[in-house]
XYZ file of C-alpha atoms in Angstrom:
357
model
C -8.798 -0.109 5.066
C -10.420 -3.239 3.578
C -10.868 -7.278 4.410
C -12.470 -8.047 7.983
C -11.558 -6.370 10.561
C -12.848 -5.348 14.565
C -15.068 -2.614 15.577
C -15.846 -1.795 19.137
C -14.612 -1.886 22.734
C -13.519 -5.386 22.168
C -10.619 -4.786 19.450
C -8.858 -2.819 22.728
C -8.107 -5.543 24.300
C -7.166 -8.555 21.838
C -3.089 -9.332 21.412
C -3.162 -7.632 17.766
C -4.387 -4.400 18.615
C -2.182 -3.789 22.151
C 0.925 -4.757 18.982
C -0.628 -1.835 16.839
C -0.622 -0.032 19.535
C 3.012 -0.189 20.830
C 3.860 0.410 17.355
C 1.103 3.083 16.218
C 3.013 6.267 15.602
C 2.408 9.149 18.878
C 3.532 12.418 19.193
C 3.317 14.945 22.625
C 3.348 18.636 22.999
C 4.891 19.777 25.604
C 2.816 21.696 27.966
C 2.912 25.543 26.880
C 5.446 24.934 24.798
C 5.357 26.157 20.747
C 7.591 24.197 19.511
C 6.552 21.249 16.546
C 5.251 17.627 18.742
C 7.291 15.236 20.022
C 7.657 12.005 18.595
C 8.268 8.866 20.960
C 10.545 6.797 20.285
C 9.382 3.230 20.068
C 11.111 -0.218 21.090
C 11.613 -2.005 18.429
C 14.340 -4.520 19.936
C 11.214 -7.361 18.796
C 10.972 -6.011 15.236
C 12.549 -9.312 12.638
C 14.753 -7.526 10.089
C 15.470 -9.708 7.090
C 17.016 -7.665 6.324
C 19.910 -8.777 8.438
C 18.509 -11.989 8.515
C 19.843 -12.111 4.486
C 23.167 -10.129 5.718
C 23.523 -13.321 8.226
C 22.835 -15.782 5.660
C 25.561 -14.551 2.999
C 27.847 -14.417 5.862
C 27.698 -17.436 7.977
C 24.709 -19.632 6.474
C 22.650 -19.504 9.777
C 19.520 -18.145 10.399
C 17.360 -16.803 13.617
C 15.432 -19.364 16.018
C 12.246 -20.010 14.057
C 13.143 -19.056 10.363
C 14.456 -20.335 7.833
C 15.185 -20.336 3.943
C 13.475 -21.744 1.538
C 14.395 -23.289 -1.759
C 12.893 -22.764 -4.715
C 14.060 -24.646 -7.769
C 15.102 -22.012 -10.895
C 14.148 -18.900 -8.122
C 17.455 -17.298 -7.702
C 16.076 -14.929 -5.197
C 16.362 -15.825 -1.487
C 13.268 -16.669 0.397
C 12.718 -16.405 3.695
C 9.557 -18.423 6.206
C 8.565 -18.021 9.570
C 8.231 -21.682 11.343
C 5.517 -20.929 13.041
C 3.272 -19.070 9.890
C 2.862 -22.558 7.260
C 2.379 -20.244 3.395
C 4.666 -16.929 4.141
C 7.258 -15.940 2.008
C 9.222 -13.139 2.882
C 11.536 -11.947 -0.359
C 14.287 -9.030 1.269
C 15.691 -6.990 -1.596
C 13.827 -8.271 -4.821
C 12.705 -5.520 -6.532
C 16.626 -3.072 -7.955
C 15.917 -0.323 -7.215
C 15.759 1.325 -10.602
C 12.661 -1.363 -10.533
C 11.230 0.446 -7.439
C 11.037 3.769 -9.371
C 9.581 1.825 -12.315
C 6.422 0.834 -9.875
C 6.346 4.565 -7.849
C 5.969 5.701 -11.040
C 3.314 3.560 -11.948
C 1.381 3.715 -9.069
C 1.460 7.900 -9.184
C 0.645 8.039 -12.994
C -1.613 4.866 -14.284
C -3.024 3.093 -11.758
C -4.998 6.040 -10.786
C -6.322 6.637 -14.087
C -9.853 5.597 -14.767
C -11.851 3.222 -14.669
C -9.267 1.946 -11.343
C -10.847 3.392 -8.952
C -10.374 5.316 -5.936
C -11.531 6.532 -2.576
C -11.794 10.109 -4.339
C -14.604 8.588 -7.364
C -17.029 7.761 -4.894
C -16.994 11.773 -3.796
C -15.984 13.955 -7.525
C -16.477 10.941 -10.176
C -13.223 9.924 -12.677
C -10.615 11.686 -12.122
C -7.521 11.952 -15.190
C -3.995 12.340 -14.591
C -3.381 13.619 -11.252
C -0.154 14.075 -11.397
C 0.448 16.197 -14.104
C -2.475 18.379 -12.804
C -0.312 18.043 -9.110
C 3.159 18.885 -11.074
C 1.526 21.666 -13.345
C -0.616 23.164 -10.393
C -3.686 23.008 -11.053
C -7.571 22.649 -9.169
C -10.559 20.338 -9.413
C -13.503 22.208 -10.220
C -17.108 21.085 -11.390
C -17.722 20.338 -14.454
C -20.407 22.303 -17.048
C -22.057 18.293 -18.015
C -21.644 17.459 -13.583
C -25.498 16.721 -14.151
C -24.446 13.840 -17.013
C -24.702 10.253 -15.111
C -23.825 8.139 -17.525
C -21.156 7.790 -20.934
C -21.305 4.737 -23.600
C -18.370 2.577 -21.179
C -20.790 2.698 -18.456
C -18.228 5.157 -16.458
C -19.268 7.569 -14.623
C -19.054 10.986 -16.152
C -16.842 13.209 -15.274
C -18.110 15.311 -12.741
C -15.023 18.173 -11.610
C -12.091 18.553 -14.024
C -8.720 19.976 -13.698
C -8.826 24.033 -13.660
C -5.546 26.770 -14.386
C -8.078 29.452 -12.679
C -7.107 29.852 -8.842
C -8.763 28.545 -6.715
C -9.542 31.584 -4.727
C -11.157 33.100 -8.160
C -13.007 29.785 -9.014
C -14.514 29.697 -4.956
C -16.031 33.551 -4.774
C -16.794 33.286 -7.913
C -19.247 29.641 -7.587
C -20.146 30.018 -3.000
C -21.394 26.175 -3.955
C -18.561 24.461 -5.568
C -16.265 21.611 -3.878
C -12.985 22.618 -5.520
C -9.767 21.304 -4.365
C -6.014 21.349 -5.238
C -4.295 18.254 -7.238
C -1.647 18.504 -4.780
C -4.458 17.648 -1.908
C -6.764 15.241 -4.056
C -2.871 13.562 -4.761
C -1.910 13.465 -0.749
C -5.155 12.540 0.353
C -5.381 9.111 -1.722
C -5.238 6.513 0.054
C -6.344 3.267 -2.771
C -6.946 2.190 -6.320
C -7.499 -1.191 -7.792
C -6.495 -2.182 -10.863
C -8.307 -5.865 -12.629
C -11.689 -6.769 -11.245
C -13.081 -3.773 -9.352
C -13.171 -4.210 -5.886
C -16.617 -2.718 -4.302
C -15.705 -1.380 -1.109
C -19.882 -1.063 0.317
C -20.617 -5.075 -0.136
C -16.985 -6.446 0.637
C -16.637 -8.275 -3.852
C -15.357 -8.197 -6.581
C -17.450 -6.263 -9.254
C -17.712 -7.506 -12.641
C -20.271 -5.380 -13.750
C -17.578 -2.110 -13.072
C -15.227 -1.189 -16.560
C -12.474 -1.765 -15.917
C -9.136 -2.942 -18.465
C -6.630 -6.254 -17.272
C -3.788 -5.377 -15.442
C -1.351 -3.789 -16.815
C 1.515 -6.749 -18.355
C 4.241 -5.741 -17.053
C 2.534 -5.748 -13.647
C 1.493 -9.243 -14.414
C 4.801 -10.959 -15.433
C 5.884 -9.734 -11.774
C 3.312 -11.236 -9.693
C 3.733 -14.453 -11.797
C 7.236 -14.767 -11.472
C 7.087 -13.761 -7.376
C 4.358 -16.058 -6.884
C 5.764 -18.968 -8.200
C 7.896 -19.878 -4.201
C 4.214 -19.963 -3.341
C 2.500 -22.042 -6.387
C 2.017 -25.829 -6.777
C 4.177 -27.439 -9.593
C 2.679 -26.636 -12.550
C 0.156 -24.145 -12.306
C 1.124 -20.650 -12.602
C -0.307 -17.330 -11.064
C -2.936 -15.651 -12.437
C -2.930 -11.763 -11.680
C -6.883 -10.977 -11.976
C -7.135 -7.483 -9.483
C -4.835 -5.750 -7.970
C -5.288 -3.370 -4.769
C -2.268 0.048 -4.848
C -2.942 0.925 -0.773
C -0.628 5.017 -0.403
C -0.651 5.348 3.403
C 0.836 8.923 4.427
C 2.687 9.694 7.778
C 0.246 8.996 10.388
C -2.079 6.302 8.352
C -1.577 2.654 9.732
C -3.590 -0.258 8.044
C -5.878 -1.966 10.925
C -5.759 -5.722 10.961
C -7.732 -7.441 9.170
C -8.004 -10.248 6.713
C -8.539 -10.554 2.517
C -10.371 -13.055 2.660
C -12.584 -11.970 -0.648
C -11.150 -14.559 -3.913
C -12.653 -17.711 -3.648
C -9.173 -19.926 -4.068
C -7.158 -19.229 -0.624
C -4.249 -21.561 -2.300
C -3.376 -18.858 -3.984
C -0.388 -16.351 -2.973
C -0.735 -12.054 -2.711
C 1.912 -10.800 -4.095
C 1.982 -8.218 -2.257
C 4.967 -5.369 -2.923
C 6.396 -2.518 -0.639
C 7.664 0.870 -1.726
C 9.025 4.310 -0.580
C 9.228 4.387 3.848
C 10.289 1.466 5.740
C 6.674 0.004 7.931
C 6.325 -1.967 10.517
C 3.786 -5.083 9.475
C 1.999 -7.584 11.414
C 1.202 -10.895 10.433
C -0.265 -12.549 13.189
C -2.548 -16.089 13.442
C -6.552 -17.161 13.001
C -7.870 -15.135 16.110
C -7.342 -11.268 17.009
C -6.079 -12.864 20.394
C -3.006 -14.944 18.958
C 0.127 -12.687 19.531
C 1.569 -11.247 16.199
C 4.430 -11.644 14.957
C 6.557 -7.663 14.354
C 8.736 -7.145 10.903
C 9.837 -3.978 9.196
C 9.104 -3.611 5.297
C 10.782 -2.103 3.072
C 10.793 -0.470 -0.154
C 11.373 -3.165 -3.163
C 10.581 -6.248 -0.317
C 7.600 -8.714 -1.271
C 6.029 -10.855 0.876
C 3.742 -13.879 0.406
C 0.605 -15.383 1.818
C -1.334 -18.699 0.795
C -3.257 -21.026 1.892
C -2.942 -20.888 6.294
C -1.701 -17.747 6.071
C -4.186 -16.631 4.122
C -6.154 -16.549 7.384
C -3.591 -14.775 9.879
C -4.523 -10.985 10.522
C -2.276 -8.295 9.648
C -1.911 -5.074 9.111
C 0.715 -2.453 9.481
C 0.653 0.628 12.301
C 3.531 1.898 11.921
C 5.027 4.321 8.786
C 8.676 4.874 9.482
C 9.101 9.031 7.792
C 12.100 10.019 10.206
C 15.473 9.821 9.032
C 16.868 7.846 11.319
C 14.466 4.721 10.639
C 12.798 5.979 6.450
C 16.131 4.384 4.762
C 14.601 5.932 2.003
C 18.178 8.109 0.825
C 18.941 6.138 -2.037
C 15.856 6.223 -3.515
C 15.077 9.803 -2.731
C 18.928 9.536 -4.309
C 16.913 8.304 -8.439
C 14.525 11.125 -8.197
C 16.809 14.264 -8.494
C 15.719 15.476 -12.360
C 13.071 19.001 -12.247
C 10.879 16.508 -13.713
C 11.258 14.248 -11.192
C 10.150 17.005 -8.356
C 6.297 15.760 -7.204
C 8.217 11.406 -7.164
C 10.207 12.961 -4.722
C 8.341 15.083 -2.811
C 5.465 12.542 -2.521
C 7.418 9.708 -1.476
C 10.056 11.055 0.372
C 7.276 10.927 4.284
C 4.792 7.833 2.348
C 4.174 4.789 1.411
C 3.293 1.992 -1.310
C 1.717 -1.015 -1.836
C 1.207 -2.292 -4.929
C -1.265 -6.039 -4.137
C -1.612 -8.575 -6.895
C -4.509 -11.235 -6.564
C -6.137 -13.904 -7.842
C -10.051 -13.931 -7.497
C -11.048 -17.209 -9.033
């Protein structure tokens, strides 16, 4: 999705790629069958379960081989590290269920709002109030002033706007128009960028692009959670964030996040929604990655040497057996929460916050 990624046939032969293929979602269709494709079972016996590690530690004070409890004075939450991956920190159950719901709402309501950019911006220009449009069953149609290029704040003028006109009626009257329902746009939302905007084509931060500062409450959370990975006396300075939105079959290929100036500063990564598998490799794709579960509310930090490790997400789980999101879904029981429940029951959101300079 972003970062340094390999391409071509060579990736098929690397240890990291083999691990991705091992955990990737595969479905099989019985010959001449009209039934829904069956999800092939995956061997998950080697996947580290930090929730189980936490429960075991609280019970008897021990940790599995290769994992140790990291003690950070003044930091109340449990932290676990891998002995062979310096700079990697796993904070299980870091967010309460109420905090998870709050950040899910922010990720769907506020974070895709202009001047923040999303994967839709290049196609449709800035799109405002996407979730409200979903709730009101609106469609996106070409704006009358779609030839306008720029407005005063240097943000692209809206080329498309939401309408209550039925999709069929609009397309019938405007044969050349692109029209799409708000619900489809939400399902196809893949990323949004907060703070300093990342230019995907040039793979750098473009300070000339209009942007708002990262929301204060997200800054405070990132600063608090980054403490275990910071040097004594230093404070994490959140300047940019990338929000990734995963649908059931999505994966994030192995990559490095290498565009920030100081790799000693951590990336603070927050998981929300369905459970996923996270792969943490080494400095080469030939290094066999470690696999671990990421649940809603877990936070990981990657700093120093860990910033040089290839990592990715080959799988999210949406089935009742593995998704482990029933407690979360129960929080979205009101009629006004229907959009959130419908979305998060089969999706995952990842917020990763960075210090750019």
